[in-house]
Amino acid sequence: MASSIGNEKNVNPVLRISQLDALELNKALEQLVWSQFTNCLHGFKPGVLAHFEPEVKAFLCLILWKFTVYSKNATVGQAILNIQYKNNLSQTEKYQPLSKHQKLWYLIFTVGGRWLEERCYDLFSNRQQQSFCKIKSCIGFGSGLLKLCGLLNFLIFLRKGTFATLTERILGIRSVFSKPQSVRQVGFEYMNRELLWHGFAEFLIYLLPLINVQKLKLKISSWCSPIAGLSSSENTLAAHCRECSLCGEWPTMPHTIGCPHVFCYYCIKSNFIFDIYFTCPKCGSEVHDLQPLKYKIEMTELRV
């Protein structure tokens, strides 16, 4: 009954990106299962799986194959993306599930081939005999040839959009959608808004280092409190050297820049190094000459 219903389904071709995403999801699942399995053996002696690692990996992949491709005609990544395998060797355009022979050969090519490559490398890596060296070179040549064929198959896949892997092409199995895909109504308002704000943020990141914030702040403060002339109190403070025009504290090593105002040496020097066009925040005078201020303060003034 299920097969008759499956035969009535039409074939829906799958996008290239969906097939590649399914392959990446399959790899991520295998890595996740292996990491979970190794976490269970943390309490045992280190290296307990070193001699049997290829067999254990093959056994775990066999379990995944049993509950995915063998039972559902789809890998885990394909099931997530609503994709399944179709028997492309059938002459009909209707959906045909994979035969048992295709499923078994899929297991041999994917799981068995990977196990054989890892195990042969372990067997012949420490052998120095001439016969073993020849076998190792033949296996390496065959592995390289298969990778080259896989590359050619991938280029053909990018061109035609079918058979993402060499195994699928050899076995004649093709990825199709499990259910018909409805037409999606895509709105670009959110994407346009995100692109606009992203571009604006990048522009600000590029522009902010070019702005002299210190000078801009001094300009704004001078505009907000325009100078109409020095008051008597400011003249008194400047004359007695009791206030720095930058920090507002008692000036340490007082210096002048050619105007009646007094600055701490470290305040005026750091600002002048930061901005060679530094101007006095009180009167807007430019730095003509940085000279120490000669003064004499009575002890009675310090107590006031």
Coordinates of C-alpha atoms in Angstrom, one line a residue:
M1 CA 0.0 0.0 0.0
A2 CA 2.8 2.4 0.9
S3 CA 4.7 1.5 -2.3
S4 CA 1.6 2.2 -4.4
I5 CA 1.2 5.6 -2.8
G6 CA 4.8 6.3 -3.3
N7 CA 4.7 5.4 -6.9
E8 CA 1.9 8.0 -7.5
K9 CA 4.1 10.8 -6.3
N10 CA 5.7 13.0 -8.9
V11 CA 9.4 13.8 -8.9
N12 CA 10.4 17.2 -7.7
P13 CA 14.0 18.2 -8.5
V14 CA 16.1 19.5 -5.6
L15 CA 18.2 22.7 -5.7
R16 CA 22.0 22.3 -5.6
I17 CA 22.3 24.2 -2.3
S18 CA 19.8 21.9 -0.6
Q19 CA 21.8 18.8 -1.7
L20 CA 25.1 20.4 -0.4
D21 CA 23.4 21.4 2.8
A22 CA 22.2 17.8 3.3
L23 CA 25.8 16.5 2.9
E24 CA 27.1 19.0 5.5
L25 CA 24.3 18.0 7.9
N26 CA 25.3 14.3 7.5
K27 CA 28.9 15.1 8.3
A28 CA 27.9 17.1 11.3
L29 CA 25.7 14.3 12.6
E30 CA 28.5 11.7 12.3
Q31 CA 30.9 14.0 14.2
L32 CA 28.3 14.6 16.9
V33 CA 27.6 10.8 17.3
W34 CA 31.4 10.1 17.5
S35 CA 32.0 12.9 20.1
Q36 CA 29.1 11.6 22.2
F37 CA 30.5 8.1 22.0
T38 CA 34.0 9.1 23.0
N39 CA 32.5 11.1 25.9
C40 CA 31.1 7.9 27.3
L41 CA 34.7 6.4 27.5
H42 CA 36.3 9.3 29.4
G43 CA 36.5 7.2 32.5
F44 CA 38.5 4.4 30.8
K45 CA 42.2 4.2 30.1
P46 CA 43.3 6.7 27.4
G47 CA 43.8 5.2 24.0
V48 CA 41.5 2.3 24.6
L49 CA 39.9 2.8 21.1
A50 CA 43.1 3.5 19.3
H51 CA 43.4 0.1 17.7
F52 CA 39.7 -0.3 16.9
E53 CA 38.7 3.2 16.0
P54 CA 38.0 2.5 12.2
E55 CA 35.8 -0.5 13.2
V56 CA 33.9 1.5 15.8
K57 CA 33.3 4.3 13.4
A58 CA 32.1 1.9 10.8
F59 CA 29.7 0.3 13.3
L60 CA 28.2 3.6 14.2
C61 CA 27.8 4.6 10.6
L62 CA 26.2 1.1 10.0
I63 CA 23.6 1.9 12.7
L64 CA 22.9 5.3 11.1
W65 CA 22.5 3.7 7.7
K66 CA 20.1 1.1 9.1
F67 CA 17.7 3.8 10.5
T68 CA 18.1 6.3 7.7
V69 CA 18.9 5.1 4.1
Y70 CA 17.7 1.5 4.6
S71 CA 14.4 2.3 6.3
K72 CA 13.5 5.7 5.0
N73 CA 15.5 6.1 1.7
A74 CA 17.0 9.3 3.0
T75 CA 19.9 10.4 5.2
V76 CA 19.3 12.6 8.3
G77 CA 20.3 15.7 6.5
Q78 CA 17.9 14.9 3.7
A79 CA 15.1 14.2 6.1
I80 CA 15.6 17.6 7.7
L81 CA 15.4 19.3 4.3
N82 CA 12.4 17.3 3.1
I83 CA 14.6 15.3 0.6
Q84 CA 14.9 11.6 -0.2
Y85 CA 16.6 9.3 -2.6
K86 CA 14.9 8.1 -5.8
N87 CA 15.9 5.1 -8.0
N88 CA 17.0 6.9 -11.1
L89 CA 17.6 3.7 -13.0
S90 CA 13.8 3.2 -13.3
Q91 CA 12.4 4.2 -16.7
T92 CA 9.3 5.9 -15.2
E93 CA 9.2 9.5 -14.1
K94 CA 7.2 8.6 -11.0
Y95 CA 8.9 8.2 -7.7
Q96 CA 10.6 4.8 -7.2
P97 CA 12.3 3.9 -3.9
L98 CA 15.8 2.5 -3.8
S99 CA 16.2 -1.2 -4.3
K100 CA 17.9 -3.4 -1.6
H101 CA 21.0 -3.8 -3.9
Q102 CA 21.4 0.0 -4.2
K103 CA 21.1 0.4 -0.4
L104 CA 23.7 -2.3 0.2
W105 CA 26.1 -0.9 -2.4
Y106 CA 25.5 2.5 -0.8
L107 CA 26.7 1.1 2.5
I108 CA 29.7 -0.5 0.9
F109 CA 30.8 2.6 -1.0
T110 CA 30.3 5.0 1.9
V111 CA 31.0 3.1 5.1
G112 CA 33.1 0.3 3.7
G113 CA 35.3 2.5 1.5
R114 CA 36.1 4.8 4.4
W115 CA 36.9 1.9 6.7
L116 CA 39.1 0.2 4.1
E117 CA 41.1 3.4 3.6
E118 CA 41.7 4.0 7.3
R119 CA 42.5 0.3 8.1
C120 CA 44.8 -0.2 5.1
Y121 CA 46.7 2.9 6.1
D122 CA 47.2 1.4 9.6
L123 CA 48.2 -2.0 8.3
F124 CA 50.8 -0.8 5.7
S125 CA 52.1 2.3 7.5
N126 CA 54.8 0.4 9.4
R127 CA 55.5 -2.3 6.8
Q128 CA 58.8 -2.0 5.1
Q129 CA 58.7 -5.0 2.8
Q130 CA 58.6 -4.4 -1.0
S131 CA 55.3 -6.2 -1.5
F132 CA 53.6 -4.1 1.2
C133 CA 55.0 -1.0 -0.2
K134 CA 53.6 -1.8 -3.6
I135 CA 50.2 -2.5 -2.2
K136 CA 50.3 0.8 -0.2
S137 CA 51.3 2.7 -3.4
C138 CA 48.5 1.0 -5.3
I139 CA 46.0 1.9 -2.6
G140 CA 47.2 5.5 -2.5
F141 CA 47.0 5.7 -6.3
G142 CA 43.4 4.4 -6.2
S143 CA 42.4 6.8 -3.5
G144 CA 43.8 9.7 -5.5
L145 CA 42.0 8.5 -8.6
L146 CA 38.7 8.3 -6.7
K147 CA 39.2 11.8 -5.4
L148 CA 39.9 13.1 -8.9
C149 CA 36.8 11.4 -10.1
G150 CA 34.9 13.0 -7.2
L151 CA 36.1 16.4 -8.2
L152 CA 35.0 15.9 -11.8
N153 CA 31.6 14.6 -10.6
F154 CA 31.3 17.8 -8.4
L155 CA 32.0 20.0 -11.4
I156 CA 29.3 18.1 -13.4
F157 CA 27.0 18.5 -10.5
L158 CA 27.4 22.2 -10.4
R159 CA 26.6 22.3 -14.1
K160 CA 23.6 20.0 -14.2
G161 CA 22.4 19.9 -10.6
T162 CA 22.1 16.1 -10.2
F163 CA 24.3 13.5 -8.4
A164 CA 26.1 15.5 -5.7
T165 CA 28.5 12.6 -4.9
L166 CA 30.3 10.0 -7.0
T167 CA 28.5 7.3 -5.1
E168 CA 25.1 8.6 -6.2
R169 CA 26.2 8.7 -9.8
I170 CA 27.6 5.2 -9.8
L171 CA 24.5 3.7 -8.1
G172 CA 22.0 5.8 -10.1
I173 CA 20.3 7.3 -7.0
R174 CA 19.0 10.9 -7.2
S175 CA 17.8 13.4 -4.6
V176 CA 14.2 14.5 -4.9
F177 CA 11.8 16.4 -2.7
S178 CA 9.6 14.2 -0.5
K179 CA 6.6 16.5 -0.8
P180 CA 5.8 19.1 -3.5
Q181 CA 7.3 22.5 -2.6
S182 CA 4.8 25.4 -2.5
V183 CA 5.7 28.8 -4.0
R184 CA 7.3 30.9 -1.3
Q185 CA 6.4 34.6 -0.9
V186 CA 9.6 36.3 0.0
G187 CA 9.6 39.7 1.5
F188 CA 12.7 41.8 1.3
E189 CA 11.8 44.6 3.7
Y190 CA 13.6 43.1 6.6
M191 CA 16.7 42.3 4.5
N192 CA 16.8 45.8 3.0
R193 CA 16.5 47.3 6.5
E194 CA 19.4 45.1 7.8
L195 CA 21.6 45.9 4.8
L196 CA 20.9 49.6 5.3
W197 CA 21.8 49.6 9.0
H198 CA 24.8 47.4 8.3
G199 CA 26.1 49.8 5.7
F200 CA 25.5 52.8 8.0
A201 CA 27.4 51.1 10.8
E202 CA 30.3 50.4 8.6
F203 CA 30.3 54.0 7.4
L204 CA 30.4 55.2 11.0
I205 CA 33.2 52.8 11.9
Y206 CA 35.2 54.2 9.0
L207 CA 34.3 57.8 9.7
L208 CA 34.7 58.1 13.5
P209 CA 38.5 57.7 13.6
L210 CA 38.8 60.6 11.2
I211 CA 37.0 63.0 13.6
N212 CA 38.9 64.9 16.2
V213 CA 36.5 64.5 19.1
Q214 CA 38.6 66.7 21.4
K215 CA 38.7 69.6 19.1
L216 CA 35.0 69.2 18.2
K217 CA 34.1 69.2 21.9
L218 CA 36.1 72.4 22.5
K219 CA 34.5 74.1 19.5
I220 CA 31.0 73.2 20.7
S221 CA 31.8 74.5 24.2
S222 CA 33.2 77.7 22.8
W223 CA 30.0 78.2 20.7
C224 CA 27.8 77.5 23.6
S225 CA 29.6 80.0 25.8
P226 CA 30.9 82.7 23.5
I227 CA 33.8 84.8 24.7
A228 CA 32.9 88.5 25.2
G229 CA 36.0 89.4 27.1
L230 CA 37.8 88.3 30.2
S231 CA 36.0 89.0 33.4
S232 CA 37.8 90.4 36.5
S233 CA 37.5 87.0 38.3
E234 CA 39.1 85.2 35.4
N235 CA 41.9 87.7 35.3
T236 CA 42.4 87.4 39.0
L237 CA 42.5 83.6 38.7
A238 CA 44.9 83.7 35.8
A239 CA 47.0 86.3 37.6
H240 CA 47.3 84.2 40.7
C241 CA 47.7 80.9 38.9
R242 CA 45.0 79.2 41.0
E243 CA 43.0 77.4 38.3
C244 CA 43.9 75.3 35.2
S245 CA 41.7 76.3 32.2
L246 CA 41.4 72.6 31.2
C247 CA 41.0 70.6 34.4
G248 CA 39.8 73.4 36.7
E249 CA 42.2 72.3 39.5
W250 CA 45.2 74.0 41.0
P251 CA 47.7 74.1 38.2
T252 CA 50.7 71.7 38.4
M253 CA 53.8 73.2 36.8
P254 CA 51.7 76.1 35.3
H255 CA 52.4 77.0 31.7
T256 CA 50.9 79.5 29.3
I257 CA 50.4 79.4 25.5
G258 CA 50.5 83.2 24.9
C259 CA 47.1 84.0 26.3
P260 CA 46.2 85.2 29.8
H261 CA 45.0 81.7 30.9
V262 CA 47.1 79.2 32.8
F263 CA 47.3 75.4 32.3
C264 CA 48.9 72.4 34.0
Y265 CA 51.9 71.3 32.1
Y266 CA 50.6 67.8 31.6
C267 CA 47.1 69.0 30.5
I268 CA 48.4 71.4 27.9
K269 CA 51.2 69.1 26.7
S270 CA 48.9 66.1 26.2
N271 CA 46.3 68.1 24.4
F272 CA 48.8 69.8 22.2
I273 CA 50.4 66.4 21.3
F274 CA 47.0 65.0 20.5
D275 CA 46.0 68.0 18.4
I276 CA 48.7 70.4 17.0
Y277 CA 45.9 72.9 16.2
F278 CA 44.8 73.0 19.8
T279 CA 43.3 76.3 20.9
C280 CA 42.5 77.7 24.3
P281 CA 39.0 76.6 25.5
K282 CA 38.5 79.9 27.2
C283 CA 39.5 82.5 24.5
G284 CA 40.2 80.3 21.4
S285 CA 43.8 81.4 21.1
E286 CA 46.2 79.1 19.3
V287 CA 49.3 77.7 20.9
H288 CA 52.1 80.1 19.9
D289 CA 54.7 79.2 22.5
L290 CA 54.5 76.9 25.5
Q291 CA 56.4 78.5 28.4
P292 CA 56.4 78.0 32.1
L293 CA 54.8 80.7 34.2
K294 CA 56.9 82.6 36.7
Y295 CA 54.9 83.3 39.8
K296 CA 55.1 83.9 43.5
I297 CA 52.3 83.0 45.8
E298 CA 52.1 84.0 49.4
M299 CA 51.2 81.3 52.0
T300 CA 48.2 83.4 53.0
E301 CA 46.7 82.9 49.6
L302 CA 47.1 79.2 49.8
R303 CA 45.1 79.1 53.0
V304 CA 42.2 81.1 51.5

